[in-house]
XYZ file of N, CA and C in Angstrom:
285
model
N 178.897 99.981 173.761
C 177.578 100.512 173.454
C 177.732 101.649 172.446
N 176.964 101.594 171.386
C 176.960 102.645 170.367
C 176.084 103.789 170.866
N 176.709 104.865 171.340
C 175.953 105.963 171.948
C 175.397 106.946 170.935
N 175.740 106.798 169.667
C 175.271 107.741 168.648
C 173.755 107.726 168.492
N 173.117 106.607 168.771
C 171.674 106.515 168.572
C 170.871 106.953 169.798
N 171.550 107.354 170.858
C 170.872 107.760 172.081
C 170.887 109.276 172.250
N 169.855 109.789 172.917
C 169.821 111.214 173.260
C 170.934 111.513 174.249
N 171.495 112.718 174.110
C 172.535 113.158 175.040
C 172.175 114.539 175.554
N 172.608 114.818 176.771
C 172.413 116.165 177.295
C 173.543 117.062 176.797
N 173.508 118.326 177.183
C 174.509 119.282 176.707
C 175.931 118.915 177.110
N 176.063 118.181 178.179
C 177.389 117.801 178.641
C 177.880 116.520 177.971
N 177.100 116.020 176.999
C 177.513 114.858 176.229
C 177.203 113.522 176.866
N 176.467 113.526 177.966
C 176.127 112.286 178.658
C 174.855 111.685 178.058
N 174.843 110.372 177.912
C 173.647 109.687 177.438
C 172.547 109.864 178.479
N 171.352 110.189 178.010
C 170.220 110.416 178.906
C 169.839 109.100 179.569
N 169.824 109.119 180.898
C 169.513 107.925 181.669
C 168.059 107.871 182.101
N 167.688 106.820 182.800
C 166.294 106.639 183.209
C 165.816 107.653 184.244
N 166.731 108.317 184.928
C 166.331 109.302 185.933
C 166.105 110.693 185.352
N 166.463 110.896 184.096
C 166.285 112.202 183.449
C 164.801 112.488 183.259
N 164.404 113.715 183.582
C 163.013 114.120 183.379
C 162.895 114.914 182.092
N 161.821 114.650 181.358
C 161.480 115.430 180.175
C 160.519 116.526 180.605
N 160.785 117.743 180.164
C 159.937 118.885 180.508
C 159.221 119.394 179.269
N 157.939 119.669 179.417
C 157.177 120.269 178.325
C 157.392 121.777 178.341
N 156.997 122.413 177.246
C 157.231 123.848 177.073
C 156.685 124.665 178.242
N 155.480 124.377 178.676
C 154.880 125.137 179.780
C 155.730 125.024 181.048
N 156.240 123.830 181.323
C 157.090 123.633 182.497
C 158.388 124.433 182.374
N 158.964 124.432 181.182
C 160.212 125.168 180.950
C 159.987 126.664 181.163
N 158.901 127.191 180.619
C 158.607 128.618 180.771
C 158.428 128.981 182.238
N 157.731 128.137 182.991
C 157.526 128.395 184.419
C 158.835 128.316 185.194
N 159.651 127.307 184.908
C 160.924 127.141 185.622
C 161.880 128.300 185.364
N 161.874 128.795 184.124
C 162.852 129.806 183.721
C 162.330 131.226 183.860
N 161.024 131.383 184.023
C 160.452 132.713 184.184
C 160.577 133.572 182.936
N 160.447 132.954 181.766
C 160.548 133.696 180.511
C 159.276 133.481 179.692
N 159.058 134.363 178.737
C 157.893 134.251 177.860
C 158.199 133.296 176.705
N 157.155 132.877 176.032
C 157.318 131.991 174.884
C 158.145 132.652 173.788
N 157.863 133.925 173.517
C 158.621 134.611 172.465
C 160.096 134.736 172.842
N 160.378 134.974 174.126
C 161.777 135.072 174.558
C 162.463 133.699 174.496
N 161.729 132.653 174.806
C 162.271 131.297 174.688
C 162.741 131.038 173.259
N 161.884 131.332 172.284
C 162.254 131.093 170.887
C 163.372 132.026 170.429
N 163.381 133.248 170.931
C 164.476 134.174 170.612
C 165.806 133.583 171.088
N 165.841 133.151 172.347
C 167.070 132.580 172.904
C 167.479 131.306 172.166
N 166.510 130.461 171.843
C 166.825 129.224 171.114
C 167.425 129.537 169.747
N 166.849 130.487 169.042
C 167.355 130.838 167.710
C 168.757 131.421 167.758
N 169.108 132.073 168.862
C 170.443 132.651 169.028
C 171.452 131.637 169.566
N 170.994 130.432 169.910
C 171.889 129.432 170.498
C 172.188 129.712 171.953
N 171.285 130.446 172.611
C 171.498 130.854 173.996
C 170.586 130.100 174.963
N 169.976 129.025 174.492
C 169.077 128.220 175.316
C 169.167 126.782 174.815
N 169.047 125.812 175.724
C 169.132 124.412 175.296
C 168.098 124.083 174.219
N 168.480 123.246 173.288
C 167.551 122.844 172.238
C 166.566 121.820 172.793
N 165.427 121.766 172.159
C 164.428 120.770 172.529
C 164.731 119.466 171.793
N 164.087 118.412 172.239
C 164.243 117.086 171.641
C 162.876 116.598 171.191
N 162.779 116.162 169.971
C 161.525 115.611 169.448
C 161.281 114.232 170.065
N 160.071 114.025 170.571
C 159.690 112.704 171.064
C 158.604 112.093 170.183
N 158.014 112.910 169.338
C 157.072 112.448 168.316
C 156.978 113.543 167.264
N 156.193 113.308 166.234
C 156.068 114.325 165.187
C 155.336 115.566 165.688
N 154.649 115.472 166.828
C 153.888 116.608 167.351
C 154.395 117.124 168.696
N 155.373 116.481 169.261
C 155.758 116.818 170.628
C 157.275 116.959 170.774
N 157.660 118.001 171.495
C 159.073 118.231 171.805
C 159.199 118.465 173.307
N 160.323 118.062 173.855
C 160.591 118.224 175.281
C 162.011 118.752 175.467
N 162.273 119.250 176.655
C 163.616 119.654 177.047
C 164.068 118.725 178.157
N 165.357 118.527 178.259
C 165.918 117.713 179.333
C 166.067 118.576 180.577
N 165.591 118.059 181.701
C 165.658 118.817 182.944
C 167.101 119.193 183.284
N 168.045 118.300 183.026
C 169.447 118.605 183.338
C 169.951 119.787 182.513
N 169.527 119.886 181.245
C 169.927 121.018 180.407
C 169.316 122.315 180.914
N 168.053 122.265 181.321
C 167.383 123.469 181.823
C 168.023 123.909 183.136
N 168.324 122.968 184.015
C 168.978 123.329 185.278
C 170.364 123.913 185.039
N 171.071 123.398 184.054
C 172.374 123.955 183.697
C 172.216 125.397 183.228
N 171.241 125.638 182.350
C 170.978 126.999 181.858
C 170.623 127.928 183.016
N 169.801 127.457 183.936
C 169.378 128.283 185.073
C 170.551 128.628 185.989
N 171.549 127.764 186.045
C 172.681 127.990 186.945
C 173.694 128.987 186.386
N 173.590 129.303 185.091
C 174.549 130.198 184.437
C 173.821 131.436 183.936
N 174.549 132.556 183.793
C 173.898 133.673 183.117
C 173.929 133.392 181.618
N 173.062 134.062 180.887
C 172.858 133.754 179.472
C 174.138 133.883 178.656
N 174.929 134.915 178.908
C 176.164 135.107 178.139
C 177.182 134.004 178.395
N 177.311 133.570 179.643
C 178.232 132.477 179.950
C 177.737 131.164 179.344
N 176.430 130.953 179.389
C 175.872 129.753 178.773
C 176.189 129.729 177.281
N 175.982 130.865 176.617
C 176.256 130.950 175.183
C 177.736 130.712 174.899
N 178.610 131.298 175.714
C 180.050 131.122 175.509
C 180.448 129.650 175.643
N 179.798 128.944 176.555
C 180.133 127.540 176.807
C 179.485 126.582 175.798
N 178.220 126.825 175.462
C 177.455 125.843 174.682
C 176.886 126.371 173.368
N 177.052 127.646 173.076
C 176.447 128.249 171.890
C 176.839 127.589 170.589
N 178.125 127.342 170.397
C 178.582 126.719 169.149
C 178.029 125.303 169.000
N 177.992 124.572 170.088
C 177.456 123.209 170.078
C 175.974 123.221 169.699
N 175.213 124.133 170.273
C 173.779 124.226 169.982
C 173.556 124.633 168.537
N 174.298 125.623 168.068
C 174.160 126.070 166.676
C 174.487 124.932 165.704
N 175.521 124.155 165.994
C 175.889 123.035 165.129
C 174.776 121.989 165.098
N 174.152 121.732 166.242
C 173.039 120.786 166.291
C 171.855 121.305 165.489
N 171.585 122.600 165.584
C 170.472 123.184 164.834
C 170.712 123.070 163.339
N 171.930 123.305 162.908
C 172.248 123.201 161.486
C 172.175 121.762 160.999
N 172.585 120.838 161.858
C 172.594 119.435 161.473
C 171.229 118.782 161.466
N 170.348 119.222 162.351
C 169.049 118.569 162.492
C 167.888 119.473 162.124
N 168.111 120.763 162.053
C 167.000 121.700 161.928
C 166.507 122.019 163.321
N 166.049 123.229 163.547
C 165.572 123.638 164.869
C 164.304 122.873 165.212
N 164.210 122.437 166.471
C 163.013 121.737 166.928
C 162.396 122.492 168.079
N 161.101 122.473 168.120
C 160.365 123.036 169.258
C 158.895 122.879 169.034
């Protein structure tokens, strides 16, 4: 299976049918952060990137958000920051 054309979570796993897509409002409620802080963290590579599902809509993967919630921000950045920054440079930031 050519996995390059499929969405992957931060751990590199292809997104399966059980993965939930979260909208921005859900992410803000789950994480207890403001919209401005969400974008600040995303721009710094300290928060999971969103995924475009249409030209007007972006979602986050529940598994990525749960991973972020389980780690403190600095540890998350140390583990995934470079990967997120590389994705942002390659695709442009989405949200």
